[in-house]
């Protein structure tokens, strides 16, 4: 087992309290058909769809009114308010910097992409700002990568209009854009081992894998047994051979990327040249996930992250759930679409996060988690 898995198992057996505590129970499919509240209607430029009505919470446990002191104490040293006056939907830290280089992060909101530097004294320095030429654009997500030849940083951004843009902070412009989804893109993730492979999750019920070096769509995940509603979040595991996705259909799905067909397509995407071919690149259509469940959450599942061999996911139920496919004791459990057996390790409760599309994140070493909440 990895250190991350040992930590989670110890947390379960000792019932230790962390900065996030637990609640919420799994649910079946009885409410799944009611999951889409106007999800196919074009969203307002400054907000997302309304959160569906919440059910009655679980019963309160003993000692729930006690005040617990968190193990990690943080304080706010600075903040920035962007002048567009609209919600900031996404922030991503550039993890590709070298030792000794300053921390750089990007934020997206409205039709703006802003890049900041975090200084040692706690101050935040504005480095660059980009505005989409369309005033109706509303960016929802961003992700950092780098050029595998020059090593120069790249930022991928996407949002309401479904156009994925690749920005170069060195060239100070948008160097590429990809059109394929045609409707809102909710999440972007780069492959942990290949900086050219970009994953996008969209409102069109699909997830797509792009090669940003050769400008081709390599794989389209979705279809027959794919998501039945808007895909809200996606994540690679640490080796990049598995993808987990979630969405408005209350479901969580796992897709393999190390199959012979997909690996061949990823390899061929590097040698494809449209100038030498009369046909477009043969994008792989992956209709069937390798695992699927709706037994973890009873509402929109709006954020999911790998945690070693475990998965962390949240809905608008004031709870993050740590779980894994199959029985807890079997860490080599084979993924099968026909088997939806899951083991819930722990439930992390918190307050004031009962509206959807408020995501959480983990640090690079997966030792600290951060979640959003409504401002009081």
GROMACS .gro file of C-alpha atoms in nm:
model
  376
    1UNK     CA    1   0.000   0.000   0.000
    2UNK     CA    2   0.104   0.359  -0.058
    3UNK     CA    3   0.143   0.612   0.222
    4UNK     CA    4  -0.181   0.779   0.111
    5UNK     CA    5  -0.376   0.452   0.145
    6UNK     CA    6  -0.226   0.377   0.487
    7UNK     CA    7  -0.325   0.722   0.608
    8UNK     CA    8  -0.685   0.674   0.498
    9UNK     CA    9  -0.712   0.327   0.654
   10UNK     CA   10  -0.571   0.456   0.982
   11UNK     CA   11  -0.823   0.736   0.966
   12UNK     CA   12  -1.107   0.488   0.935
   13UNK     CA   13  -0.997   0.246   1.205
   14UNK     CA   14  -0.915   0.511   1.463
   15UNK     CA   15  -1.210   0.734   1.369
   16UNK     CA   16  -0.976   1.031   1.376
   17UNK     CA   17  -1.108   1.379   1.332
   18UNK     CA   18  -0.964   1.594   1.055
   19UNK     CA   19  -1.040   1.945   0.945
   20UNK     CA   20  -1.326   1.793   0.748
   21UNK     CA   21  -1.567   1.559   0.931
   22UNK     CA   22  -1.840   1.316   0.807
   23UNK     CA   23  -2.203   1.270   0.699
   24UNK     CA   24  -2.432   1.176   0.405
   25UNK     CA   25  -2.537   0.834   0.295
   26UNK     CA   26  -2.535   0.652  -0.036
   27UNK     CA   27  -2.841   0.634  -0.248
   28UNK     CA   28  -2.986   0.424  -0.523
   29UNK     CA   29  -3.118   0.520  -0.860
   30UNK     CA   30  -3.467   0.627  -0.752
   31UNK     CA   31  -3.388   0.997  -0.786
   32UNK     CA   32  -3.148   0.976  -1.081
   33UNK     CA   33  -3.409   1.055  -1.344
   34UNK     CA   34  -3.481   1.382  -1.162
   35UNK     CA   35  -3.121   1.497  -1.170
   36UNK     CA   36  -3.138   1.730  -1.468
   37UNK     CA   37  -3.281   2.064  -1.364
   38UNK     CA   38  -3.248   2.273  -1.680
   39UNK     CA   39  -2.906   2.128  -1.754
   40UNK     CA   40  -2.958   2.159  -2.128
   41UNK     CA   41  -3.052   2.526  -2.110
   42UNK     CA   42  -2.780   2.781  -2.184
   43UNK     CA   43  -2.644   2.916  -1.857
   44UNK     CA   44  -2.635   3.280  -1.757
   45UNK     CA   45  -2.294   3.431  -1.822
   46UNK     CA   46  -2.230   3.495  -1.454
   47UNK     CA   47  -2.371   3.185  -1.281
   48UNK     CA   48  -2.438   2.812  -1.310
   49UNK     CA   49  -2.767   2.622  -1.281
   50UNK     CA   50  -2.959   2.621  -0.954
   51UNK     CA   51  -2.888   2.349  -0.700
   52UNK     CA   52  -3.171   2.093  -0.684
   53UNK     CA   53  -3.372   2.071  -0.365
   54UNK     CA   54  -3.181   1.912  -0.081
   55UNK     CA   55  -3.313   1.612   0.108
   56UNK     CA   56  -3.325   1.579   0.484
   57UNK     CA   57  -2.979   1.517   0.629
   58UNK     CA   58  -2.880   1.210   0.827
   59UNK     CA   59  -2.924   1.186   1.202
   60UNK     CA   60  -2.682   1.374   1.418
   61UNK     CA   61  -2.418   1.173   1.597
   62UNK     CA   62  -2.303   1.206   1.955
   63UNK     CA   63  -2.083   1.499   2.041
   64UNK     CA   64  -2.166   1.675   1.715
   65UNK     CA   65  -2.194   2.010   1.895
   66UNK     CA   66  -1.842   1.992   2.034
   67UNK     CA   67  -1.585   2.230   1.891
   68UNK     CA   68  -1.282   2.058   1.745
   69UNK     CA   69  -0.955   2.231   1.686
   70UNK     CA   70  -0.809   2.153   1.346
   71UNK     CA   71  -0.459   2.012   1.322
   72UNK     CA   72  -0.352   2.266   1.060
   73UNK     CA   73  -0.397   2.634   1.127
   74UNK     CA   74  -0.392   2.884   0.840
   75UNK     CA   75  -0.452   3.256   0.826
   76UNK     CA   76  -0.535   3.487   0.539
   77UNK     CA   77  -0.239   3.711   0.450
   78UNK     CA   78  -0.374   3.871   0.133
   79UNK     CA   79  -0.654   3.864  -0.121
   80UNK     CA   80  -0.727   4.001  -0.466
   81UNK     CA   81  -1.058   4.122  -0.605
   82UNK     CA   82  -1.071   4.122  -0.984
   83UNK     CA   83  -1.236   4.419  -1.152
   84UNK     CA   84  -1.479   4.225  -1.373
   85UNK     CA   85  -1.708   4.175  -1.073
   86UNK     CA   86  -1.808   3.821  -1.176
   87UNK     CA   87  -1.753   3.484  -1.001
   88UNK     CA   88  -1.407   3.328  -1.024
   89UNK     CA   89  -1.478   2.966  -1.117
   90UNK     CA   90  -1.129   2.818  -1.131
   91UNK     CA   91  -0.774   2.851  -0.999
   92UNK     CA   92  -0.476   2.633  -1.086
   93UNK     CA   93  -0.118   2.647  -0.955
   94UNK     CA   94   0.169   2.584  -1.195
   95UNK     CA   95   0.332   2.267  -1.058
   96UNK     CA   96   0.595   2.256  -1.333
   97UNK     CA   97   0.820   2.526  -1.189
   98UNK     CA   98   1.173   2.446  -1.074
   99UNK     CA   99   1.305   2.466  -0.719
  100UNK     CA  100   1.363   2.824  -0.614
  101UNK     CA  101   1.121   2.970  -0.867
  102UNK     CA  102   0.822   3.167  -0.734
  103UNK     CA  103   0.476   3.013  -0.708
  104UNK     CA  104   0.262   3.113  -1.006
  105UNK     CA  105  -0.111   3.049  -1.043
  106UNK     CA  106  -0.389   3.135  -1.287
  107UNK     CA  107  -0.751   3.229  -1.221
  108UNK     CA  108  -1.049   3.229  -1.457
  109UNK     CA  109  -1.373   3.422  -1.431
  110UNK     CA  110  -1.601   3.605  -1.674
  111UNK     CA  111  -1.407   3.629  -2.004
  112UNK     CA  112  -1.081   3.689  -1.820
  113UNK     CA  113  -0.771   3.477  -1.753
  114UNK     CA  114  -0.532   3.625  -1.497
  115UNK     CA  115  -0.186   3.503  -1.395
  116UNK     CA  116  -0.040   3.592  -1.055
  117UNK     CA  117   0.282   3.538  -0.864
  118UNK     CA  118   0.275   3.456  -0.493
  119UNK     CA  119   0.561   3.638  -0.322
  120UNK     CA  120   0.744   3.531  -0.007
  121UNK     CA  121   0.600   3.816   0.200
  122UNK     CA  122   0.248   3.691   0.130
  123UNK     CA  123   0.170   3.953  -0.130
  124UNK     CA  124   0.015   3.867  -0.465
  125UNK     CA  125   0.167   4.020  -0.778
  126UNK     CA  126  -0.030   4.055  -1.100
  127UNK     CA  127   0.174   3.923  -1.393
  128UNK     CA  128  -0.059   3.898  -1.691
  129UNK     CA  129  -0.427   3.927  -1.783
  130UNK     CA  130  -0.603   3.800  -2.095
  131UNK     CA  131  -0.955   3.882  -2.214
  132UNK     CA  132  -1.149   3.669  -2.460
  133UNK     CA  133  -1.263   3.868  -2.765
  134UNK     CA  134  -1.619   3.748  -2.701
  135UNK     CA  135  -1.776   3.938  -2.413
  136UNK     CA  136  -2.025   3.652  -2.359
  137UNK     CA  137  -1.751   3.399  -2.278
  138UNK     CA  138  -1.734   3.283  -1.919
  139UNK     CA  139  -1.432   3.068  -1.835
  140UNK     CA  140  -1.493   2.784  -1.588
  141UNK     CA  141  -1.158   2.605  -1.567
  142UNK     CA  142  -0.786   2.624  -1.637
  143UNK     CA  143  -0.487   2.387  -1.629
  144UNK     CA  144  -0.110   2.431  -1.658
  145UNK     CA  145   0.126   2.235  -1.880
  146UNK     CA  146   0.446   2.304  -2.074
  147UNK     CA  147   0.594   2.270  -2.421
  148UNK     CA  148   0.786   1.942  -2.427
  149UNK     CA  149   1.048   2.091  -2.663
  150UNK     CA  150   1.112   2.441  -2.526
  151UNK     CA  151   0.994   2.384  -2.170
  152UNK     CA  152   0.790   2.705  -2.184
  153UNK     CA  153   0.470   2.713  -1.974
  154UNK     CA  154   0.126   2.681  -2.130
  155UNK     CA  155  -0.220   2.742  -1.984
  156UNK     CA  156  -0.534   2.572  -2.114
  157UNK     CA  157  -0.865   2.748  -2.044
  158UNK     CA  158  -1.226   2.675  -2.139
  159UNK     CA  159  -1.579   2.758  -2.033
  160UNK     CA  160  -1.928   2.848  -2.145
  161UNK     CA  161  -1.873   2.852  -2.523
  162UNK     CA  162  -1.698   2.513  -2.533
  163UNK     CA  163  -1.380   2.647  -2.697
  164UNK     CA  164  -1.054   2.525  -2.544
  165UNK     CA  165  -0.780   2.787  -2.571
  166UNK     CA  166  -0.407   2.731  -2.516
  167UNK     CA  167  -0.232   3.044  -2.387
  168UNK     CA  168   0.143   3.103  -2.386
  169UNK     CA  169   0.259   3.337  -2.106
  170UNK     CA  170   0.589   3.370  -2.294
  171UNK     CA  171   0.436   3.465  -2.631
  172UNK     CA  172   0.165   3.667  -2.451
  173UNK     CA  173  -0.113   3.533  -2.671
  174UNK     CA  174  -0.344   3.243  -2.750
  175UNK     CA  175  -0.137   3.001  -2.958
  176UNK     CA  176  -0.404   2.736  -3.026
  177UNK     CA  177  -0.772   2.666  -2.983
  178UNK     CA  178  -0.982   2.350  -3.012
  179UNK     CA  179  -1.348   2.326  -3.109
  180UNK     CA  180  -1.520   1.992  -3.060
  181UNK     CA  181  -1.755   1.997  -2.767
  182UNK     CA  182  -1.965   2.285  -2.900
  183UNK     CA  183  -2.106   2.352  -2.554
  184UNK     CA  184  -1.970   2.435  -2.208
  185UNK     CA  185  -1.647   2.272  -2.086
  186UNK     CA  186  -1.649   2.226  -1.707
  187UNK     CA  187  -1.303   2.081  -1.632
  188UNK     CA  188  -0.958   2.049  -1.789
  189UNK     CA  189  -0.682   1.813  -1.677
  190UNK     CA  190  -0.342   1.734  -1.828
  191UNK     CA  191  -0.201   1.382  -1.829
  192UNK     CA  192   0.047   1.342  -1.537
  193UNK     CA  193   0.314   1.190  -1.763
  194UNK     CA  194   0.244   1.340  -2.105
  195UNK     CA  195   0.221   1.723  -2.111
  196UNK     CA  196   0.056   1.714  -2.455
  197UNK     CA  197  -0.247   1.505  -2.356
  198UNK     CA  198  -0.535   1.723  -2.235
  199UNK     CA  199  -0.860   1.587  -2.090
  200UNK     CA  200  -1.180   1.793  -2.113
  201UNK     CA  201  -1.517   1.727  -1.946
  202UNK     CA  202  -1.820   1.888  -2.105
  203UNK     CA  203  -2.187   1.967  -2.078
  204UNK     CA  204  -2.240   1.758  -2.393
  205UNK     CA  205  -2.217   1.441  -2.174
  206UNK     CA  206  -1.871   1.346  -2.306
  207UNK     CA  207  -1.507   1.357  -2.200
  208UNK     CA  208  -1.241   1.407  -2.467
  209UNK     CA  209  -0.868   1.348  -2.479
  210UNK     CA  210  -0.674   1.592  -2.699
  211UNK     CA  211  -0.318   1.600  -2.828
  212UNK     CA  212  -0.238   1.973  -2.811
  213UNK     CA  213   0.087   1.921  -3.003
  214UNK     CA  214  -0.075   1.785  -3.319
  215UNK     CA  215  -0.423   1.938  -3.265
  216UNK     CA  216  -0.624   1.615  -3.280
  217UNK     CA  217  -0.897   1.463  -3.063
  218UNK     CA  218  -0.758   1.123  -2.966
  219UNK     CA  219  -1.044   0.966  -2.767
  220UNK     CA  220  -1.405   1.053  -2.695
  221UNK     CA  221  -1.535   0.891  -2.376
  222UNK     CA  222  -1.913   0.866  -2.370
  223UNK     CA  223  -2.207   0.729  -2.560
  224UNK     CA  224  -2.398   0.407  -2.497
  225UNK     CA  225  -2.305   0.362  -2.129
  226UNK     CA  226  -2.150   0.704  -2.077
  227UNK     CA  227  -2.285   0.989  -1.870
  228UNK     CA  228  -2.652   1.069  -1.917
  229UNK     CA  229  -2.616   1.435  -1.828
  230UNK     CA  230  -2.361   1.713  -1.796
  231UNK     CA  231  -2.010   1.596  -1.698
  232UNK     CA  232  -1.886   1.825  -1.421
  233UNK     CA  233  -1.544   1.691  -1.321
  234UNK     CA  234  -1.269   1.451  -1.428
  235UNK     CA  235  -0.926   1.348  -1.303
  236UNK     CA  236  -0.630   1.128  -1.397
  237UNK     CA  237  -0.478   0.893  -1.141
  238UNK     CA  238  -0.109   0.944  -1.062
  239UNK     CA  239   0.009   0.708  -1.339
  240UNK     CA  240  -0.238   0.832  -1.599
  241UNK     CA  241  -0.379   0.488  -1.682
  242UNK     CA  242  -0.719   0.558  -1.522
  243UNK     CA  243  -0.967   0.844  -1.551
  244UNK     CA  244  -1.253   0.907  -1.312
  245UNK     CA  245  -1.547   1.126  -1.408
  246UNK     CA  246  -1.868   1.249  -1.247
  247UNK     CA  247  -2.167   1.459  -1.337
  248UNK     CA  248  -2.527   1.568  -1.302
  249UNK     CA  249  -2.655   1.212  -1.346
  250UNK     CA  250  -2.530   1.136  -0.990
  251UNK     CA  251  -2.288   0.879  -1.131
  252UNK     CA  252  -1.914   0.825  -1.098
  253UNK     CA  253  -1.734   0.636  -1.373
  254UNK     CA  254  -1.383   0.499  -1.423
  255UNK     CA  255  -1.226   0.467  -1.767
  256UNK     CA  256  -0.902   0.289  -1.859
  257UNK     CA  257  -0.652   0.462  -2.089
  258UNK     CA  258  -0.398   0.178  -2.103
  259UNK     CA  259  -0.602  -0.041  -2.337
  260UNK     CA  260  -0.438  -0.147  -2.661
  261UNK     CA  261  -0.676   0.062  -2.873
  262UNK     CA  262  -0.633   0.385  -2.678
  263UNK     CA  263  -0.258   0.347  -2.641
  264UNK     CA  264  -0.226   0.295  -3.017
  265UNK     CA  265  -0.439   0.604  -3.082
  266UNK     CA  266  -0.227   0.815  -2.846
  267UNK     CA  267   0.087   0.699  -3.025
  268UNK     CA  268  -0.060   0.758  -3.372
  269UNK     CA  269  -0.175   1.108  -3.275
  270UNK     CA  270   0.189   1.220  -3.267
  271UNK     CA  271   0.257   1.111  -3.625
  272UNK     CA  272  -0.072   1.219  -3.783
  273UNK     CA  273  -0.030   1.494  -4.041
  274UNK     CA  274  -0.348   1.633  -4.202
  275UNK     CA  275  -0.144   1.759  -4.498
  276UNK     CA  276  -0.055   1.401  -4.589
  277UNK     CA  277  -0.398   1.248  -4.532
  278UNK     CA  278  -0.736   1.282  -4.700
  279UNK     CA  279  -0.914   1.170  -4.384
  280UNK     CA  280  -0.942   1.320  -4.038
  281UNK     CA  281  -0.772   1.150  -3.747
  282UNK     CA  282  -0.963   0.833  -3.646
  283UNK     CA  283  -1.078   0.938  -3.300
  284UNK     CA  284  -1.148   0.640  -3.072
  285UNK     CA  285  -1.511   0.627  -2.954
  286UNK     CA  286  -1.509   0.472  -2.606
  287UNK     CA  287  -1.876   0.405  -2.531
  288UNK     CA  288  -1.832   0.187  -2.222
  289UNK     CA  289  -1.661   0.280  -1.895
  290UNK     CA  290  -1.477   0.014  -1.698
  291UNK     CA  291  -1.668   0.090  -1.379
  292UNK     CA  292  -1.979   0.289  -1.291
  293UNK     CA  293  -2.175   0.356  -0.973
  294UNK     CA  294  -2.456   0.579  -0.847
  295UNK     CA  295  -2.439   0.454  -0.490
  296UNK     CA  296  -2.209   0.722  -0.349
  297UNK     CA  297  -2.411   1.044  -0.378
  298UNK     CA  298  -2.778   1.133  -0.411
  299UNK     CA  299  -2.733   1.461  -0.599
  300UNK     CA  300  -2.512   1.624  -0.861
  301UNK     CA  301  -2.153   1.499  -0.823
  302UNK     CA  302  -1.955   1.813  -0.904
  303UNK     CA  303  -1.595   1.727  -0.808
  304UNK     CA  304  -1.383   1.411  -0.808
  305UNK     CA  305  -1.014   1.348  -0.740
  306UNK     CA  306  -0.792   1.039  -0.719
  307UNK     CA  307  -0.627   0.978  -0.380
  308UNK     CA  308  -0.384   0.693  -0.441
  309UNK     CA  309  -0.607   0.395  -0.527
  310UNK     CA  310  -0.898   0.564  -0.355
  311UNK     CA  311  -1.134   0.830  -0.490
  312UNK     CA  312  -1.255   1.148  -0.321
  313UNK     CA  313  -1.584   1.288  -0.450
  314UNK     CA  314  -1.837   1.547  -0.340
  315UNK     CA  315  -2.188   1.655  -0.411
  316UNK     CA  316  -2.392   1.951  -0.283
  317UNK     CA  317  -2.451   1.762   0.043
  318UNK     CA  318  -2.188   1.926   0.268
  319UNK     CA  319  -1.977   1.612   0.249
  320UNK     CA  320  -1.669   1.471   0.075
  321UNK     CA  321  -1.666   1.091   0.054
  322UNK     CA  322  -1.357   0.870   0.027
  323UNK     CA  323  -1.434   0.539  -0.144
  324UNK     CA  324  -1.299   0.268  -0.372
  325UNK     CA  325  -1.446   0.016  -0.615
  326UNK     CA  326  -1.495  -0.332  -0.471
  327UNK     CA  327  -1.424  -0.462  -0.119
  328UNK     CA  328  -1.189  -0.266   0.104
  329UNK     CA  329  -0.951  -0.556   0.164
  330UNK     CA  330  -0.890  -0.619  -0.207
  331UNK     CA  331  -0.660  -0.347  -0.342
  332UNK     CA  332  -0.625  -0.528  -0.678
  333UNK     CA  333  -0.998  -0.552  -0.739
  334UNK     CA  334  -1.063  -0.586  -1.115
  335UNK     CA  335  -1.282  -0.313  -1.264
  336UNK     CA  336  -1.598  -0.444  -1.428
  337UNK     CA  337  -1.886  -0.244  -1.570
  338UNK     CA  338  -2.133  -0.509  -1.455
  339UNK     CA  339  -2.015  -0.478  -1.093
  340UNK     CA  340  -2.104  -0.160  -0.901
  341UNK     CA  341  -1.983  -0.282  -0.561
  342UNK     CA  342  -1.813   0.000  -0.367
  343UNK     CA  343  -1.656   0.047  -0.022
  344UNK     CA  344  -1.692   0.380   0.155
  345UNK     CA  345  -1.392   0.447   0.379
  346UNK     CA  346  -1.483   0.781   0.531
  347UNK     CA  347  -1.717   1.079   0.506
  348UNK     CA  348  -1.579   1.427   0.565
  349UNK     CA  349  -1.845   1.669   0.685
  350UNK     CA  350  -1.833   2.046   0.660
  351UNK     CA  351  -2.078   2.335   0.647
  352UNK     CA  352  -2.207   2.595   0.402
  353UNK     CA  353  -2.134   2.409   0.079
  354UNK     CA  354  -2.483   2.305  -0.027
  355UNK     CA  355  -2.469   2.464  -0.372
  356UNK     CA  356  -2.315   2.280  -0.665
  357UNK     CA  357  -1.995   2.346  -0.861
  358UNK     CA  358  -1.796   2.440  -0.552
  359UNK     CA  359  -1.492   2.218  -0.593
  360UNK     CA  360  -1.214   2.093  -0.366
  361UNK     CA  361  -0.847   2.024  -0.428
  362UNK     CA  362  -0.542   1.841  -0.294
  363UNK     CA  363  -0.184   1.959  -0.269
  364UNK     CA  364   0.081   1.795  -0.487
  365UNK     CA  365   0.179   1.541  -0.217
  366UNK     CA  366  -0.189   1.468  -0.136
  367UNK     CA  367  -0.141   1.551   0.231
  368UNK     CA  368  -0.370   1.855   0.258
  369UNK     CA  369  -0.713   1.911   0.107
  370UNK     CA  370  -0.895   2.239   0.056
  371UNK     CA  371  -1.263   2.288  -0.019
  372UNK     CA  372  -1.481   2.588  -0.101
  373UNK     CA  373  -1.778   2.714   0.096
  374UNK     CA  374  -2.038   2.985   0.076
  375UNK     CA  375  -1.920   3.322   0.203
  376UNK     CA  376  -2.111   3.422   0.514
   0.00000   0.00000   0.00000
